Coordinates of C-alpha atoms in Angstrom, one line a residue:
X1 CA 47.7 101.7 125.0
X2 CA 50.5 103.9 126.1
X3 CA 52.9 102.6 129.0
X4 CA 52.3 104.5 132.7
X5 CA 55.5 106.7 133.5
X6 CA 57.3 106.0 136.1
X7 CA 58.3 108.3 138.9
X8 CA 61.5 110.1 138.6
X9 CA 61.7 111.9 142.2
X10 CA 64.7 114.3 143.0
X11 CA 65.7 116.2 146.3
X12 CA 69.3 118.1 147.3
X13 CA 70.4 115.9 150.3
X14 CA 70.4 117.4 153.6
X15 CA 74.2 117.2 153.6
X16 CA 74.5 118.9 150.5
X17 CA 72.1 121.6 151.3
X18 CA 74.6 122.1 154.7
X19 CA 77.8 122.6 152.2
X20 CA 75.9 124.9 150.7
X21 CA 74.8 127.5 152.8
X22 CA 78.0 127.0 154.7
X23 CA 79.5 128.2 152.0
X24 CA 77.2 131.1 151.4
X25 CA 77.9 132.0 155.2
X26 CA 81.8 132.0 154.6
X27 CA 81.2 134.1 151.7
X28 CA 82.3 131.4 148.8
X29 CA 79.2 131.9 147.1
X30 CA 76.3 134.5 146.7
X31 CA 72.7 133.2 147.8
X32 CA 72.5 133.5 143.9
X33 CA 74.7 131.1 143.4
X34 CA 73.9 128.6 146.1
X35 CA 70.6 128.9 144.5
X36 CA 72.1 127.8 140.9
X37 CA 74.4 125.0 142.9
X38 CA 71.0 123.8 144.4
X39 CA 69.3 123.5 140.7
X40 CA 72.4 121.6 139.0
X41 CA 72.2 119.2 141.6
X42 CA 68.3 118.5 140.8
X43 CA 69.6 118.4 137.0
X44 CA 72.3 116.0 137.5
X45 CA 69.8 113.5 139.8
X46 CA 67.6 113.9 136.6
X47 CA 70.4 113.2 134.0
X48 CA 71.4 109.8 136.4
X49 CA 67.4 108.5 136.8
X50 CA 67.0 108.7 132.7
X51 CA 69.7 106.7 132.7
X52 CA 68.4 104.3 135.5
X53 CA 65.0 104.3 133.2
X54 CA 66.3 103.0 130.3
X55 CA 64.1 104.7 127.8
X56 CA 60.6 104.8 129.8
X57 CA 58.6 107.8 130.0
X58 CA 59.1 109.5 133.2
X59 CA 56.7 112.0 135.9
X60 CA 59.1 114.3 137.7
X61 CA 58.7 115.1 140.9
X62 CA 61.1 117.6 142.6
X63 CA 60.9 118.9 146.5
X64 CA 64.0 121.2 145.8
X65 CA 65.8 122.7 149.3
X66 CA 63.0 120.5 151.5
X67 CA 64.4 118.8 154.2
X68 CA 63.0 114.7 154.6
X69 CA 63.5 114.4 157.7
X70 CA 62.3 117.2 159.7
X71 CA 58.7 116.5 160.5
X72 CA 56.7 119.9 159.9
X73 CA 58.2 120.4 156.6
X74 CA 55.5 119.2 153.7
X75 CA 57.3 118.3 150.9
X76 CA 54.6 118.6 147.7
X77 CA 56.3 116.7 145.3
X78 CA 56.8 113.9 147.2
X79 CA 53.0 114.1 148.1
X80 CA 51.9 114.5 145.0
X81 CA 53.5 111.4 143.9
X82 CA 52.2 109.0 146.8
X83 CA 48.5 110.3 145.9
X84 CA 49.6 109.2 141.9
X85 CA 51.2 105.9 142.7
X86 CA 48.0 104.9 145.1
X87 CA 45.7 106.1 142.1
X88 CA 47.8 103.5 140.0
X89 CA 48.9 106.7 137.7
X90 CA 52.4 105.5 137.5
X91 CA 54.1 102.6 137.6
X92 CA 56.6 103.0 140.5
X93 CA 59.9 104.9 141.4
X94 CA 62.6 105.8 140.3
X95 CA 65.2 107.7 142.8
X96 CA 68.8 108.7 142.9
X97 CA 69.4 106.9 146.5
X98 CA 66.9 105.7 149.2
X99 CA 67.8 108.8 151.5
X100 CA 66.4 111.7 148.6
X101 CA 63.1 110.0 149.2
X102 CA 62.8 109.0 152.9
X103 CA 63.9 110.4 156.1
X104 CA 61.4 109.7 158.1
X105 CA 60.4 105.4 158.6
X106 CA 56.9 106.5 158.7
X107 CA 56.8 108.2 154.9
X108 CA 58.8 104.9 154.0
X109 CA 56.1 102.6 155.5
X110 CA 53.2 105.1 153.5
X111 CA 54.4 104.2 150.4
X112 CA 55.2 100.3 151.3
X113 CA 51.3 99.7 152.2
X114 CA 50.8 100.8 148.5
X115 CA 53.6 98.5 147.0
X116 CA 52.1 95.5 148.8
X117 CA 48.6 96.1 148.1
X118 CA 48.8 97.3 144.6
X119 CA 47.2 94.8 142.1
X120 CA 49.8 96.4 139.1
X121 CA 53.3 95.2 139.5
X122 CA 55.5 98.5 140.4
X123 CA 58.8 99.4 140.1
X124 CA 61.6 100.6 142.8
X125 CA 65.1 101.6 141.6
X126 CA 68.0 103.5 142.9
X127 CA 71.5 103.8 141.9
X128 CA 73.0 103.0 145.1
X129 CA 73.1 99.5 143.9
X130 CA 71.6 98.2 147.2
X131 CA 68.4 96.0 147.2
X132 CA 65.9 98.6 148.4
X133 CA 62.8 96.6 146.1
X134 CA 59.8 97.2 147.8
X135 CA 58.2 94.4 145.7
X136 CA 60.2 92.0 148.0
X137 CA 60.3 91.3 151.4
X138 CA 64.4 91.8 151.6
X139 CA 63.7 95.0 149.7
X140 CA 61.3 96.3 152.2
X141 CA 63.2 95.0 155.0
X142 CA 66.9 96.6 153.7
X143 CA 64.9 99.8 153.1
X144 CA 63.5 100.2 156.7
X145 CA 67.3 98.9 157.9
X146 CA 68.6 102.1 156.3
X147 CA 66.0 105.1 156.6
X148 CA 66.1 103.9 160.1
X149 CA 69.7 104.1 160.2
X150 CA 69.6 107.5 158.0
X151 CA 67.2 108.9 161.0
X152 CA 69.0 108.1 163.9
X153 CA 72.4 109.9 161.9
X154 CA 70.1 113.1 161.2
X155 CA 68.8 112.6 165.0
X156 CA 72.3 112.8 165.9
X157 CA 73.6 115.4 164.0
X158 CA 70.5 117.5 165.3
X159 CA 71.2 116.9 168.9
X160 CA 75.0 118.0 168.5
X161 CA 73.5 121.3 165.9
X162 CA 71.0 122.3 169.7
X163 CA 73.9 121.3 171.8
X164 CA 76.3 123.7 169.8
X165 CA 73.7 126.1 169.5
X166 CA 72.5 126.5 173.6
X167 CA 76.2 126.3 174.2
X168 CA 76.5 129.5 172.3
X169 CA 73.6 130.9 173.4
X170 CA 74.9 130.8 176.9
X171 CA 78.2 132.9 175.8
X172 CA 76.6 135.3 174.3
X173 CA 77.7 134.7 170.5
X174 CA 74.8 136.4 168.3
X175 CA 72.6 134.5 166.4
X176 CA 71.5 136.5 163.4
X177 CA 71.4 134.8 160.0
X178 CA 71.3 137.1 156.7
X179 CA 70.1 140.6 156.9
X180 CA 69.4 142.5 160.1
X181 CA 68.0 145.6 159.9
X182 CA 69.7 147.9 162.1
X183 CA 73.4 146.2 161.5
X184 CA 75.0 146.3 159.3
X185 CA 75.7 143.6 156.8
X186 CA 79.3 143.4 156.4
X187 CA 79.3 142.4 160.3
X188 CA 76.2 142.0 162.1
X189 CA 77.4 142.9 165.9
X190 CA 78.0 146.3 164.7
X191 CA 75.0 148.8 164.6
X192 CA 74.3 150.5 161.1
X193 CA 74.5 154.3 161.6
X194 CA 71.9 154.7 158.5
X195 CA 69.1 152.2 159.7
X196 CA 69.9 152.1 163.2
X197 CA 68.3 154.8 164.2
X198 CA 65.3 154.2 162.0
X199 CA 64.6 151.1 164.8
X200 CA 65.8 153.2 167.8
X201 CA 63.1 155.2 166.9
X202 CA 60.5 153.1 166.5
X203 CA 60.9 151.4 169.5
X204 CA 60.6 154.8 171.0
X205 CA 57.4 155.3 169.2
X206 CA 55.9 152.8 170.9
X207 CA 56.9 153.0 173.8
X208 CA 55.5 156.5 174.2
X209 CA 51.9 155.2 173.0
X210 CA 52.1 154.8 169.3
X211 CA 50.0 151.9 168.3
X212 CA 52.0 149.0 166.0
X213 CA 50.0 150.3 163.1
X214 CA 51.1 154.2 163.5
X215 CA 55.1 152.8 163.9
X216 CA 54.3 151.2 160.5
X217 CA 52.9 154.2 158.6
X218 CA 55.8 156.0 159.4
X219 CA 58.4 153.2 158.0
X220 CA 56.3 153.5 155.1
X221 CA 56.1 157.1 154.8
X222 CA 59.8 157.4 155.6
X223 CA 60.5 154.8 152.6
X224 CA 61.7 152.8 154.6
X225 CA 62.5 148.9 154.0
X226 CA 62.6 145.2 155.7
X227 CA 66.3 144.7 154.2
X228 CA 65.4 141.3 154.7
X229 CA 62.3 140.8 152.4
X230 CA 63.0 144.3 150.0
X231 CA 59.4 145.6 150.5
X232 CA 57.8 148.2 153.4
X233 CA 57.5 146.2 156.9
X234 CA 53.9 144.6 157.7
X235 CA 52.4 145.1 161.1
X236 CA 53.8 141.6 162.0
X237 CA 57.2 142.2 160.8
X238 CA 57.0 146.1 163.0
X239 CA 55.5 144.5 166.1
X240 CA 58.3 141.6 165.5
X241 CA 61.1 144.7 165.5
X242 CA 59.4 146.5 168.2
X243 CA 59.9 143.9 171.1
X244 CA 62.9 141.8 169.6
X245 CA 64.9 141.3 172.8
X246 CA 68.2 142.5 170.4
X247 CA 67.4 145.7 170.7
X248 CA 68.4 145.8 174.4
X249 CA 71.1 143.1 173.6
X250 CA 69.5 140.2 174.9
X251 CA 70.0 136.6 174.0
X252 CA 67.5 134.3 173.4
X253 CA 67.2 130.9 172.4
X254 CA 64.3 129.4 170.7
X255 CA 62.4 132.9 171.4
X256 CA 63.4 132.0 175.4
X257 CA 65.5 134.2 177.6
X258 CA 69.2 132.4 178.3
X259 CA 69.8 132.5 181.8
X260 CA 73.9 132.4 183.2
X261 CA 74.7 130.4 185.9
X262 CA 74.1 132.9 188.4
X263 CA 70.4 133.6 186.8
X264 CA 71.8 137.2 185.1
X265 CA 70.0 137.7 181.7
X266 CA 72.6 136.5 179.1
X267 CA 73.7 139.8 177.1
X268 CA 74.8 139.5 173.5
X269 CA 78.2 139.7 171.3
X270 CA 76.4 142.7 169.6
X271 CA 76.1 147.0 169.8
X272 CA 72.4 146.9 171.3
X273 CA 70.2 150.1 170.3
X274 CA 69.4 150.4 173.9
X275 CA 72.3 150.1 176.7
X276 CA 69.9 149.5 179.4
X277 CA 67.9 147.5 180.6
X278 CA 64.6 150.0 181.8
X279 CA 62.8 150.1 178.5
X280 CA 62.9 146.6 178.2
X281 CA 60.8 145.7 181.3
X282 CA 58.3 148.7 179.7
X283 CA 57.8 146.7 176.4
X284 CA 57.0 143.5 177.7
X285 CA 54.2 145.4 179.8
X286 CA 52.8 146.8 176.3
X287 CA 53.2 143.8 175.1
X288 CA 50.9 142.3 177.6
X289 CA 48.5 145.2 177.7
X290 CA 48.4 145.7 174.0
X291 CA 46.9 142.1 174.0
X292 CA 44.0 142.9 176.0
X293 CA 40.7 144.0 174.6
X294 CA 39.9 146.7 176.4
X295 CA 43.3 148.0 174.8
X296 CA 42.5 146.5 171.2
X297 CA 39.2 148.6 171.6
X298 CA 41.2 152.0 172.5
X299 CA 43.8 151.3 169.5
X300 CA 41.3 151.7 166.9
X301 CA 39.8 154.8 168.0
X302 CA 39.9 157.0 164.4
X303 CA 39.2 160.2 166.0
X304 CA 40.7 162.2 168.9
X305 CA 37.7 162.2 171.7
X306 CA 36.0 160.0 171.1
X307 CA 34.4 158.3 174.4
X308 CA 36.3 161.4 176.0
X309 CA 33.5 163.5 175.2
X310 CA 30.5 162.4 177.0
X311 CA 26.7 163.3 176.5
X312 CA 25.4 165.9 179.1
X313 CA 22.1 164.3 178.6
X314 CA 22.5 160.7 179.6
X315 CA 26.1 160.7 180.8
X316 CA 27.2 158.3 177.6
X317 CA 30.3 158.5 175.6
X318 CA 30.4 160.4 172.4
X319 CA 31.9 158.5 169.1
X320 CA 33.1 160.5 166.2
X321 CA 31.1 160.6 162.9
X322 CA 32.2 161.2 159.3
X323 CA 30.2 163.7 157.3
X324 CA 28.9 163.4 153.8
X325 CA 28.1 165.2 151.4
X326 CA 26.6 163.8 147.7
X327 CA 27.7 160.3 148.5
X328 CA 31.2 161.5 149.3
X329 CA 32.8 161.7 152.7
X330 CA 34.3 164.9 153.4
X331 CA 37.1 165.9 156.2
X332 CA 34.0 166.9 158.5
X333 CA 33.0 165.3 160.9
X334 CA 30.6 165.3 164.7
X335 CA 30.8 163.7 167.8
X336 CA 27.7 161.9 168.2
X337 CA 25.8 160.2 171.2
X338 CA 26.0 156.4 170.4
X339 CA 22.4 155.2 169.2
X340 CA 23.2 151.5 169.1
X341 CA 23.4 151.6 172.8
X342 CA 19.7 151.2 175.0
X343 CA 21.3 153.3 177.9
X344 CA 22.2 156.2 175.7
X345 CA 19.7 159.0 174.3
X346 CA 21.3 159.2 170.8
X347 CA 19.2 163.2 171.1
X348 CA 23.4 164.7 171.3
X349 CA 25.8 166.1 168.5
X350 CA 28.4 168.7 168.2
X351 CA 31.1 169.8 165.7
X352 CA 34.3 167.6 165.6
X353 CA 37.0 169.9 164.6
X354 CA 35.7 172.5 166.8
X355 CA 35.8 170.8 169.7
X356 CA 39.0 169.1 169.2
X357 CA 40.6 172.4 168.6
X358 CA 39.4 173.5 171.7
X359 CA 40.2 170.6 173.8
X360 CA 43.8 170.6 172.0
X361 CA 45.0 174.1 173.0
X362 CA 43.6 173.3 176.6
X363 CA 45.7 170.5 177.0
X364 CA 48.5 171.6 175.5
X365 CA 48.6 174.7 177.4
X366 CA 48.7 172.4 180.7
X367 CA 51.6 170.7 179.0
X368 CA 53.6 173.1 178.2
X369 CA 53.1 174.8 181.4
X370 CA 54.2 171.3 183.2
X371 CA 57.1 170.8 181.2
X372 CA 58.3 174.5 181.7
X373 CA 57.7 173.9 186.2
X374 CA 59.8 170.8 185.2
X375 CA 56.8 169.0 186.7
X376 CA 56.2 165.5 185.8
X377 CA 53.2 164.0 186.8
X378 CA 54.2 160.9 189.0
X379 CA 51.8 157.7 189.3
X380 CA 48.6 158.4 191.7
X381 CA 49.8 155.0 194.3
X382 CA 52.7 153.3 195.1
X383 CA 53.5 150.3 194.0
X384 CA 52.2 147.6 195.4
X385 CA 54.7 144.9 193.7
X386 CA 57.8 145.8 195.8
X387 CA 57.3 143.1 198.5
X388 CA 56.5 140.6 196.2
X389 CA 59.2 141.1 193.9
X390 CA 61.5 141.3 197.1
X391 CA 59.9 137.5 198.3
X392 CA 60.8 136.3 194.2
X393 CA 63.8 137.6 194.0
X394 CA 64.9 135.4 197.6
X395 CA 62.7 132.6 196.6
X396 CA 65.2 132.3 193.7
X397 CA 68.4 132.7 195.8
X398 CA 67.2 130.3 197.9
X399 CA 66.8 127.7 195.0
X400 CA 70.3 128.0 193.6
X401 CA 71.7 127.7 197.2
X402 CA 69.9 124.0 197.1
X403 CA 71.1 123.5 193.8
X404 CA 74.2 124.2 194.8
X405 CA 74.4 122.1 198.1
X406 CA 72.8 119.5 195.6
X407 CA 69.8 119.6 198.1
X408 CA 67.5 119.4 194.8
X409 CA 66.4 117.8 191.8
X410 CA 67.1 118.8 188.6
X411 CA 63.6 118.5 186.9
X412 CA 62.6 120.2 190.2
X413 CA 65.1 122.8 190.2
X414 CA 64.5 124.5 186.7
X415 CA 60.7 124.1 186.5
X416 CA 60.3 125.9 189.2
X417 CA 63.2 128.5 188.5
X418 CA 61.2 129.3 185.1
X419 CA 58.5 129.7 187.0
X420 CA 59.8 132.1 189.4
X421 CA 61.7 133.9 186.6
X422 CA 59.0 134.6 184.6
X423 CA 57.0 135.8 188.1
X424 CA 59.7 138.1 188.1
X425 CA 60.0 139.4 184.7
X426 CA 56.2 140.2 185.2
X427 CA 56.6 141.9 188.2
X428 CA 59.9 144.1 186.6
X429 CA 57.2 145.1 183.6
X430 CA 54.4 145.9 185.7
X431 CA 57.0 147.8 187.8
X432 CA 57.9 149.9 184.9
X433 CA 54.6 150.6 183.2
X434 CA 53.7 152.1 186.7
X435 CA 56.7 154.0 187.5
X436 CA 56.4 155.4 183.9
X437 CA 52.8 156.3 183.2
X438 CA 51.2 156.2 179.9
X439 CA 50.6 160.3 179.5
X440 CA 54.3 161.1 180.7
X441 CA 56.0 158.8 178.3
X442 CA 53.9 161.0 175.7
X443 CA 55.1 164.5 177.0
X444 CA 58.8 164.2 175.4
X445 CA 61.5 166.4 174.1
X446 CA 60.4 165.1 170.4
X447 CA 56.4 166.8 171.4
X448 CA 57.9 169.6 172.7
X449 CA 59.7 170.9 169.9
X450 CA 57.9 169.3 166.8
X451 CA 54.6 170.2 168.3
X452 CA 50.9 168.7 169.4
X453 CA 50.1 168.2 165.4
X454 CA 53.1 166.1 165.0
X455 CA 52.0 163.3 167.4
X456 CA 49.5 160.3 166.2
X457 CA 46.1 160.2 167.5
X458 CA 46.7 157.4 169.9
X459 CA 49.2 159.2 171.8
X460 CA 47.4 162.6 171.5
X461 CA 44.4 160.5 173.4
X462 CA 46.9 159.4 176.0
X463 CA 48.2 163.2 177.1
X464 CA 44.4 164.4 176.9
X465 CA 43.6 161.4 179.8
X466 CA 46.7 162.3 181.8
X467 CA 45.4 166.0 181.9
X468 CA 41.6 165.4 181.8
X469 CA 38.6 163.0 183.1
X470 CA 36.2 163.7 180.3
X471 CA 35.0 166.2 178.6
X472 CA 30.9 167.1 179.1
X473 CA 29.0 168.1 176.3
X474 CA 26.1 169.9 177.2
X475 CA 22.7 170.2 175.2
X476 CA 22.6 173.1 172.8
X477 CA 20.1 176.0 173.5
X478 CA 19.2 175.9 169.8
X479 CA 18.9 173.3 166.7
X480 CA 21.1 174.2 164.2
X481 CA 23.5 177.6 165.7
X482 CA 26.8 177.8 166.0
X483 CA 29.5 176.1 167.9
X484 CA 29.2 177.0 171.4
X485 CA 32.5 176.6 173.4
X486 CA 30.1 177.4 176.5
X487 CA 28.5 174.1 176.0
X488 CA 31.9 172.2 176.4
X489 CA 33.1 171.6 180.7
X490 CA 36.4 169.6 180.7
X491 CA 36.5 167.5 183.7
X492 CA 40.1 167.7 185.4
X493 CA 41.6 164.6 187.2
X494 CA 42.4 166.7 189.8
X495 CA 38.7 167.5 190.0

């Protein structure tokens, strides 16, 4: 019967994973070849456990560039091999020190309840020359002694890494790491004059009522790439762009906003695409509202009245509906009273193209004639978050005059200056949404001199709701005649 290998586990230590991509940050060595540094180590572990196996067969297990200690990092080698050495697959461990394999006391104590249960006599061996036998109860005891030790130093050094970091956070200093798209490599605080505007202008997309999905189609169709991964942007990676706080040159820390002493948003080391602050507070309100379902709903609308249009029948919205022809779908299409609704009559239909023509050159010819009055159409209230903001905004002044005077407790003082702050930042959002409504952000320069055709459908949808309250449908006189503009009443909003 043939002997059961024996585990031969190798890991880059945590330290020499740090001289590594230190180095790679000074620029001593290409990710490439911190890459090839990272594999000779595994190789030289290996060529050291043969040694310390003496001629037995051996199961490799490798976690390479997996940290031990961290505790949401699942390192599959090392799994693998505790499910093997509990199925009595192989006859221990073999390891280059005690630290490659355990980082964390409770991984340690995993594999201990299978050494001191295990009917078959195993094997521990490292070449630190230290008595780490978990067959023995000074082996087990030396090993917890020193992975308990080797935590507390990683503890350490982690507390000093957050310290160093918020420290930094709190002056400013950038944080990007690797490729940024929109900087430039060579020195990431300066904007990229090739890419930059690529972002700029997908932030400004958005902002004027392209959906995250439309800002993406045009990366795509402009060939343009995530420097960072090599292929086109997803919708997570263009949503992540959109609302980065960089853009405006804001700081953050653990995705949080860093504060300054005097409660002023911390402003980064770096050329922001944005030099102000306005657009900012108008993103985070998209960002809340694009969350919502009643907003999900209206982001997926395909065509461009749809729900617009209503039935003259029965009052109910009209959905757009793609013709076919011999099993193929064709660019036709009609609006359609919804039949899957009970209230609706489902007895309604009229050309799509048509109608959208129609409703496009009234609409436009309102814009036009508002943008040439240099009349913008301002937001139908007030709004109603001044006072509020006003009462935040002392509430807050208030508080750092206690913590000042030392009239308040710490955990006191910044769980309820989050609190307040993120009342305000709310209120600064909502604020801006208002003051800018959705249809003007739509009527720009950009539509006014590439055109009505060059805008998405989303935003298309949001000028035609600026200008109009719905668009009646009325029954046709005959089955099967022509399109009838007569049949179609636009409903103004200042009807």
């Amino acid at each position: 019967m043939l002997a059961k290998p024996v585990a031969g586990y190798c890991r880059i230590s945590d330290a020499d994973l740090a001289d590594i991509r230190r180095a790679v940050k000074a620029g001593l060595l290409t990710p490439e070849e911190a890459a090839e540094e990272e594999r000779k180590g595994v190789l030289r572990q290996r060529e050291d456990i043969a040694t310390l196996a003496g001629g037995a067969p051996i199961k490799w297990y490798e976690d390479n560039n997996l940290s031990a200690f961290k505790r949401n990092v699942k390192r599959p080698g090392f799994e693998k091999m505790v499910r093997d050495l509990k199925a009595h697959r192989i006859s221990g461990t073999l390891a280059y020190d005690i630290d490659r394999v355990y980082r964390q006391p409770r991984d340690l104590e995993r594999v201990i309840d299978i050494y001191e249960t295990s009917k078959e006599p195993l094997v521990f061996k490292t070449l630190s020359g230290q008595n780490f036998d978990l067959t023995t109860s000074d082996g087990r005891f030396s090993a917890r002694l020193f992975v308990n030790i080797a935590n507390k130093s990683s503890e350490d050094t982690k507390r000093r890494i957050v310290r160093a970091n918020v420290s930094k956070a709190k002056k400013g200093k950038s944080n990007a790491m690797g490729l940024t798209f929109g900087w430039l490599e060579s020195d990431p605080s300066k904007l990229d004059p090739v890419t930059a505007p690529f972002r700029r202008k997908a932030v400004e997309k958005h902002l004027a009522g392209d959906r995250i999905a439309t800002v993406m189609k045009w990366l795509a169709d402009e060939n343009i790439y995530n420097i960072a991964t090599g292929k086109h942007f997803t919708w997570g990676g263009t949503k992540a762009m959109v609302f980065a706080p960089r853009n405006w040159g804001i700081r953050t820390y653990n995705e949080e906003i860093i504060y300054d002493d005097n409660n002023e948003i911390v402003m980064g080391d770096w050329e922001p695409l944005f030099p102000t602050l306005d657009t900012w507070y108008l993103a985070q309100a998209l960002k809340v509202s694009s969350s919502s379902s009643a907003t999900a709903g209206e982001s997926n609308v395909s065509y461009l009245l749809t729900a617009i249009a209503r039935c003259g029948r029965c009052g109910g919205g009209l959905k757009g509906k793609p013709q076919w022809k011999k099993g193929a779908r064709t660019p036709d299409y009609t609006y359609n009273c919804n039949k899957q609704r009970p209230e609706h009559c489902g007895a309604l239909a009229i050309n799509g193209p048509k109608l959208d023509s129609l409703i496009q050159d009234l609409v436009w010819a309102q814009v036009v004639r508002a943008s040439q009055q240099k009349q913008v159409p301002q937001a139908d209230e007030p709004w109603t978050g001044v006072a509020e903001l006003k009462d935040v905004e002392e509430q807050i002044a208030e508080l750092q005059a206690l913590w000042n005077e030392k009239k308040v407790r710490a955990a006191s003082y910044v769980t309820t200056l989050d609190d307040l702050n993120a009342r305000k930042n709310e209120l600064l959002a909502d604020k801006a949404s208002h003051s800018i409504p959705a249809g003007t952000r739509s009527i720009t320069e950009e539509l006014l001199s590439n055109g009505w055709e060059n805008l998405s459908v989303e935003r298309q949808r949001l000028i035609i709701r600026k200008v109009l309250r719905a668009v009646v449908i009325h029954p046709a006189k005959s089955r099967g005649g022509r399109f009838d503009p007569a049949r179609v009443e636009p409903v103004f909003l200042a009807a």
